[in-house]
Coordinates of C-alpha atoms and ligand atoms in Angstrom, one line a residue:
X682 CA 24.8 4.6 -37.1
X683 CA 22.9 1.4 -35.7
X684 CA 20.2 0.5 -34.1
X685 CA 21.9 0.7 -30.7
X686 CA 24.1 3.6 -31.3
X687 CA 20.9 5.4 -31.8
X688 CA 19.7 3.7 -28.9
X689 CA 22.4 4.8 -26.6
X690 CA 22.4 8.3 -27.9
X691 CA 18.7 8.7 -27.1
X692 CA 19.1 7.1 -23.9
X693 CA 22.4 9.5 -22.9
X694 CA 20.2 12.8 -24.5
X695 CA 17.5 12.1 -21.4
X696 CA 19.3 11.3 -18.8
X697 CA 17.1 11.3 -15.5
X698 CA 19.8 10.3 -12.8
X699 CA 18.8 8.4 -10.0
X700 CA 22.0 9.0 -7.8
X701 CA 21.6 10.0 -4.5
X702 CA 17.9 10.7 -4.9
X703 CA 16.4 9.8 -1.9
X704 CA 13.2 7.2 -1.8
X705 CA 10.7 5.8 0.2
X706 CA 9.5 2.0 -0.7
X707 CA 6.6 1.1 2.0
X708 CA 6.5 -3.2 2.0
X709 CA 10.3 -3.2 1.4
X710 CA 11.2 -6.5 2.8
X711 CA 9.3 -8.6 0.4
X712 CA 7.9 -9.2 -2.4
X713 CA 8.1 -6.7 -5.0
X714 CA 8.9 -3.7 -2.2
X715 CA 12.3 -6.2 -2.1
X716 CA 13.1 -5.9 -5.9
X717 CA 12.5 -2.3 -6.0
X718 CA 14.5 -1.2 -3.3
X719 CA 17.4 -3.6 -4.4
X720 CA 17.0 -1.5 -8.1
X721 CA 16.6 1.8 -6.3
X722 CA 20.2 0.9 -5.0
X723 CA 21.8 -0.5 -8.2
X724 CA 20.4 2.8 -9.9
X725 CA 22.2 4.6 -6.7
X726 CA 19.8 6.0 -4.9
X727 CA 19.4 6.1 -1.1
X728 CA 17.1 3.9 0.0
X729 CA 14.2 3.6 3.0
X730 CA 11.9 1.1 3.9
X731 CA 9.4 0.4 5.8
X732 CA 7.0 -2.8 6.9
X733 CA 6.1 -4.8 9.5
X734 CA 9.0 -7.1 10.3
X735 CA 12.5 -6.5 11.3
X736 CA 14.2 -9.4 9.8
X737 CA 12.5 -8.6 6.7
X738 CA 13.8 -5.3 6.4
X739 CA 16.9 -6.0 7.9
X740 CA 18.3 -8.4 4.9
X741 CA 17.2 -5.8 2.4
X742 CA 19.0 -3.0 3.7
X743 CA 22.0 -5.4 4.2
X744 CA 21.6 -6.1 0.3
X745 CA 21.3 -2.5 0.0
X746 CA 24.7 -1.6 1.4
X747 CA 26.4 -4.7 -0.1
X748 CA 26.1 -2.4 -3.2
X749 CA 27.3 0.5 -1.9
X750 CA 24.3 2.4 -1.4
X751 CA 22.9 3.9 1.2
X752 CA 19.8 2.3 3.3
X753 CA 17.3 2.2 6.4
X754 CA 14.7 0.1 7.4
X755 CA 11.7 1.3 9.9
X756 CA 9.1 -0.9 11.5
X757 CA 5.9 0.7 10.5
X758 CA 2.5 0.3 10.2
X759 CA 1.2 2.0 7.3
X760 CA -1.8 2.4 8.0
X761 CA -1.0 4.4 11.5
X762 CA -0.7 8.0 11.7
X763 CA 2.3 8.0 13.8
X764 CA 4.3 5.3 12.1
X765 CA 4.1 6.9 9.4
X766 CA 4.7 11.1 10.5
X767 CA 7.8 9.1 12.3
X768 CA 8.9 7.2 8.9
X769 CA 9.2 10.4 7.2
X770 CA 10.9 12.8 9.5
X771 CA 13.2 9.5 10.2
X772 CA 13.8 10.0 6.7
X773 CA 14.3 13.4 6.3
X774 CA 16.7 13.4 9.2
X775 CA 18.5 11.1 7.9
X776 CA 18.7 11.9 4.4
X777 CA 17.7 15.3 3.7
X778 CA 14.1 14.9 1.8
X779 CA 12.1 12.7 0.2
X780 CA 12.7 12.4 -3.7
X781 CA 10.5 9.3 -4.4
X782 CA 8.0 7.4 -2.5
X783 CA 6.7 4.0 -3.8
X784 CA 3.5 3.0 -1.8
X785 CA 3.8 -0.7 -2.1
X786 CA 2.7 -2.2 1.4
X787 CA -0.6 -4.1 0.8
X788 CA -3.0 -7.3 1.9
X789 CA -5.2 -9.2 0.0
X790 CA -8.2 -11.0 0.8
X791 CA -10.9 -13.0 -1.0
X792 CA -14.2 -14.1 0.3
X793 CA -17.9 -12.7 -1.2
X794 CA -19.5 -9.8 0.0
X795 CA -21.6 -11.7 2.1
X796 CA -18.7 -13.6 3.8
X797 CA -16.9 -10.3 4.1
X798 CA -16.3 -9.5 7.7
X799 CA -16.1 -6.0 8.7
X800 CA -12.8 -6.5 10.3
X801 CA -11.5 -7.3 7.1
X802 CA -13.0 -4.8 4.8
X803 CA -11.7 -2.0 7.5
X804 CA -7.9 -3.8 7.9
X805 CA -8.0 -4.2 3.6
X806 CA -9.0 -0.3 3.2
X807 CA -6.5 0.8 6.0
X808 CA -3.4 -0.8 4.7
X809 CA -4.3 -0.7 0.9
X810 CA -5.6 2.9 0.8
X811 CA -5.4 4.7 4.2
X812 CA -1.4 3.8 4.0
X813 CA -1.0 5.5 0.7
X814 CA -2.7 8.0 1.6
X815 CA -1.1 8.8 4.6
X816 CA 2.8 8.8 3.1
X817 CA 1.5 10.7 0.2
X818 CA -0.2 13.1 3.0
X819 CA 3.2 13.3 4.8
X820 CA 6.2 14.1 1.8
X821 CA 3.7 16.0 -0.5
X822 CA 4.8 19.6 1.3
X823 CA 8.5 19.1 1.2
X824 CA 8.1 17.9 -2.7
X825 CA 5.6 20.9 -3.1
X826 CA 7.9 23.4 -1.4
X827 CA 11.3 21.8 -3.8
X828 CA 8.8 21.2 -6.6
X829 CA 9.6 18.1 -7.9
X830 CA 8.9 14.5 -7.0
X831 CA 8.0 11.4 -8.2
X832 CA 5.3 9.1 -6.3
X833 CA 4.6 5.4 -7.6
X834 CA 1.4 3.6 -6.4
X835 CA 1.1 -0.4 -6.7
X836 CA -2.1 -1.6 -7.1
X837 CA -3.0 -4.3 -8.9
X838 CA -5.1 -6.0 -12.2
X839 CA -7.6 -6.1 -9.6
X840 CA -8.3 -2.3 -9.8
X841 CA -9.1 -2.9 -13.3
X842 CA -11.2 -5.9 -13.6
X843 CA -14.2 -6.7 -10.8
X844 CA -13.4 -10.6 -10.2
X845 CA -16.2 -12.1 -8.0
X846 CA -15.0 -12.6 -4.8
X847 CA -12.2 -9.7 -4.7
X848 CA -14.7 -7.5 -4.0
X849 CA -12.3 -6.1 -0.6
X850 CA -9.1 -6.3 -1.9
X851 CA -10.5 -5.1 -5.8
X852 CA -12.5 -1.8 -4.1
X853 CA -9.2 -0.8 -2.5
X854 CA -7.3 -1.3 -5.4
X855 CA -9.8 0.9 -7.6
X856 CA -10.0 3.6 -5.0
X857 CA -6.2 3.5 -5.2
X858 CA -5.9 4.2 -8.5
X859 CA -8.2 6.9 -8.6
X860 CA -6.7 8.2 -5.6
X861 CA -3.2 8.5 -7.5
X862 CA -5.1 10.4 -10.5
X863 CA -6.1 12.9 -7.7
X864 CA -2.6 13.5 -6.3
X865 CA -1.5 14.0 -9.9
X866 CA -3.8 16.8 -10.8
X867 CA -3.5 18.3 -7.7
X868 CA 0.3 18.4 -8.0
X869 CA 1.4 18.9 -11.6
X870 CA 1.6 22.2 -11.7
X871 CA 4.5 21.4 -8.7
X872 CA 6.3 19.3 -11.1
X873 CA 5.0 16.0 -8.7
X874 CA 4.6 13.3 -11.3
X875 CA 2.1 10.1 -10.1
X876 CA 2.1 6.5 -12.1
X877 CA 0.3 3.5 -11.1
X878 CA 1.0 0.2 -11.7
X879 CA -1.4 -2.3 -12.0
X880 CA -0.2 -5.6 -11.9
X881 CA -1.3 -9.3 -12.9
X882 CA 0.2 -12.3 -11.0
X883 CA 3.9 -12.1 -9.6
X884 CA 4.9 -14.8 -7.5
X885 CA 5.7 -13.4 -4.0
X886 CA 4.4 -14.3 -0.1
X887 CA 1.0 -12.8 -0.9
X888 CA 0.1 -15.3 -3.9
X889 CA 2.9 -18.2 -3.6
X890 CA 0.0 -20.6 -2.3
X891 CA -2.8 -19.8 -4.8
X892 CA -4.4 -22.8 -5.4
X893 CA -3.8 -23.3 -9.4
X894 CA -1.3 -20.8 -10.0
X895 CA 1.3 -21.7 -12.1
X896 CA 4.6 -19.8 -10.6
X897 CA 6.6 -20.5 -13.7
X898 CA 3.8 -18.5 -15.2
X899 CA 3.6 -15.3 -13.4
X900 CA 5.6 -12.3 -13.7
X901 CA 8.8 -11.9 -10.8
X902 CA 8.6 -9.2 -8.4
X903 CA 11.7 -7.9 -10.7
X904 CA 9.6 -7.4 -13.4
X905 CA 7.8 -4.8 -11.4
X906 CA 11.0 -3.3 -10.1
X907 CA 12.1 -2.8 -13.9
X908 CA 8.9 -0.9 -14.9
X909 CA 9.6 1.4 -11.7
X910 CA 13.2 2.7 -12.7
X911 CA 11.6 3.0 -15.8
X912 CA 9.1 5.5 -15.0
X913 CA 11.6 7.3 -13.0
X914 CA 14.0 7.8 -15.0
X915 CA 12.0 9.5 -18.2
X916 CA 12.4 12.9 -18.6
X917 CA 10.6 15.5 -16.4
X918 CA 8.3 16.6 -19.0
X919 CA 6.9 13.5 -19.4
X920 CA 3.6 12.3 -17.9
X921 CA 2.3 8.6 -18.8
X922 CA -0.6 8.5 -18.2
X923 CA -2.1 6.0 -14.9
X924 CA -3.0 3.6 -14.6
X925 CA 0.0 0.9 -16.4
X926 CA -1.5 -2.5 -16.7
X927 CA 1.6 -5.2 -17.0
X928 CA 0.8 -8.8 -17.3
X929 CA 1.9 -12.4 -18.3
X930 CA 1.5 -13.0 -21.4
X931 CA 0.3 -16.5 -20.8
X932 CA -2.5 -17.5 -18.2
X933 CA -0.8 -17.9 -15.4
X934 CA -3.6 -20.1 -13.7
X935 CA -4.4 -24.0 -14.2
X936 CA -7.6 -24.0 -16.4
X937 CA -10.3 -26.0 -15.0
Ligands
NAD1779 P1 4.2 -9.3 -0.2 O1 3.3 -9.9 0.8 O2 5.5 -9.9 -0.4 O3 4.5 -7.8 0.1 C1 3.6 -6.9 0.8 C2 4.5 -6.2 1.8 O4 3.7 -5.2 2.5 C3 5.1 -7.1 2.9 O5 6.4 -6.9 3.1 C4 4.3 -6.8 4.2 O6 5.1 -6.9 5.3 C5 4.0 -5.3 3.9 N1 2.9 -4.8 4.7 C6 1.7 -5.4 4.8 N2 0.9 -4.7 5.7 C7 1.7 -3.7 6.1 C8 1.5 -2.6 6.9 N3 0.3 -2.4 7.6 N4 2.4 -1.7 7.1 C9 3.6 -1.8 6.4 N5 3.9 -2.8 5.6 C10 2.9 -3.7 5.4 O7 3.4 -9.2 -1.6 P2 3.7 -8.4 -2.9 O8 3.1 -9.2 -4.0 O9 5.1 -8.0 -3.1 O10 2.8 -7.1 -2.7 C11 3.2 -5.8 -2.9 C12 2.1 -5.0 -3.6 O11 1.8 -5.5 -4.8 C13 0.8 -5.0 -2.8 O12 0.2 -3.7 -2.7 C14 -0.1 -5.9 -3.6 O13 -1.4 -5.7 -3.5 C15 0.5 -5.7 -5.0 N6 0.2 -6.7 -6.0 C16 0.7 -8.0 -5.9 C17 0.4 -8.9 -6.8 C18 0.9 -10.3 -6.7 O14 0.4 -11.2 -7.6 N7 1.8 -10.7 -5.8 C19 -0.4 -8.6 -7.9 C20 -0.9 -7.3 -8.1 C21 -0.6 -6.3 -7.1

């Protein structure tokens, strides 16, 4: 048998289908929220997104149905209570429940502690953390009650690494990730699994005018999209553990 027979065989002994499952991608219109709703589609599932402009969200969802799959798109603020209870039982009317929900909406800012105004710190925290906390907060019971569910949390290099002057942007990506470790214990035993993805440049709206980043360099919002179906589609059983670094292999940035 070779390599890829074997290949194929393991891949067709653990199938975990994505057809018809029904997800959430918060930040859908952009960036890498764009590339993994587009491969939520191609993988067949029905897809929801959500973010702050229409237009965005509007040529997603039209790529989504191009493909034959079904899609919405909801104008919401993460980080407000009632965008998001309304994103969620839009959802659920719509579709049934919530199978997967990729928290993916998210600001950055740099500037030293000193600099940092407290406008900033509270609008970094609210759509960084309080978002994914508040969509986690909202399909947890249904996935509790069905027991099973998959919930995926961006956050970034930056929740590994203290850079100086990231301190905003680097806290709410740390606090993310130890928030996901917190949903996982709390809901294993409901078959809920939790990753976190941490990563390094990708070229999207949010870093496309870095001063000294070398877009050639960095990794496409695809790349991210990729390592998503991947973790959704092992087999139940299977718990990798958070958080998932993925980087360039070369320094994406202009050395000085
Ligand atoms: P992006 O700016 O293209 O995407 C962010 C999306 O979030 C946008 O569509 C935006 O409209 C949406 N959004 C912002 N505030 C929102 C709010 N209050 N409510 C709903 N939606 C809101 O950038 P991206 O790079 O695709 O960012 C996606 C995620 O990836 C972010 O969480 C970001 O921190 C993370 N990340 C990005 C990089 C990078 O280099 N681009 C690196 C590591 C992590």
């Amino acid at each position: 048998m070779s390599e890829q027979e074997v290949g194929v065989q393991i891949l067709s002994r653990h199938p975990v289908d994505l057809e018809n499952k029904v997800a959430i991608v918060t930040g859908g219109g952009t960036g890498i929220g764009r590339a993994t709703a587009i491969a939520l589609a191609f993988a067949g599932a029905r897809v929801a997104i959500c973010g702050r402009r229409a237009d965005r969200l509007d040529e997603v969802v039209s790529s989504v149905r191009a493909m034959g799959a079904a899609g919405i798109g909801l104008v919401a603020d993460v980080s407000v209570d009632k965008d998001v209870e309304r994103v969620v039982r839009s959802v659920i009317d719509r579709f049934g429940r919530v199978d997967i929900l990729v928290n993916n909406a998210g600001i950055s800012a740099s500037g030293f502690i000193h600099e940092i105004t407290s406008e900033t710190w509270d609008r970094i925290m609210a759509i960084n953390l309080r978002g994914p906390f508040l969509m986690t907060r909202a399909v947890l019971p249904g996935m509790r009650e069905r027991r099973c569910g998959h919930i995926i949390n961006i956050s970034s290099e930056s929740g590994l690494e203290y850079y100086q002057g990231d301190a905003a942007y680097g806290t709410s990506k740390h606090a993310l990730n130890a928030f996901s470790e917190y949903i996982q214990r709390e809901n294993q035993d409901f078959n809920i699994r939790v990753n976190t993805i941490c990563p390094g440049m990708v070229v999207t709206e949010m870093s496309e005018n870095e001063v000294g980043l070398q877009h050639e360099k960095c990794l496409l919002p695809e790349d991210i999209a990729d390592l998503v179906i991947f973790l959704l589609t092992r087999r139940p059983n299977i718990k990798i553990g958070t958080p998932i670094l993925i980087q360039t292999m070369l320094n994406p940035w202009v050395s000085t």
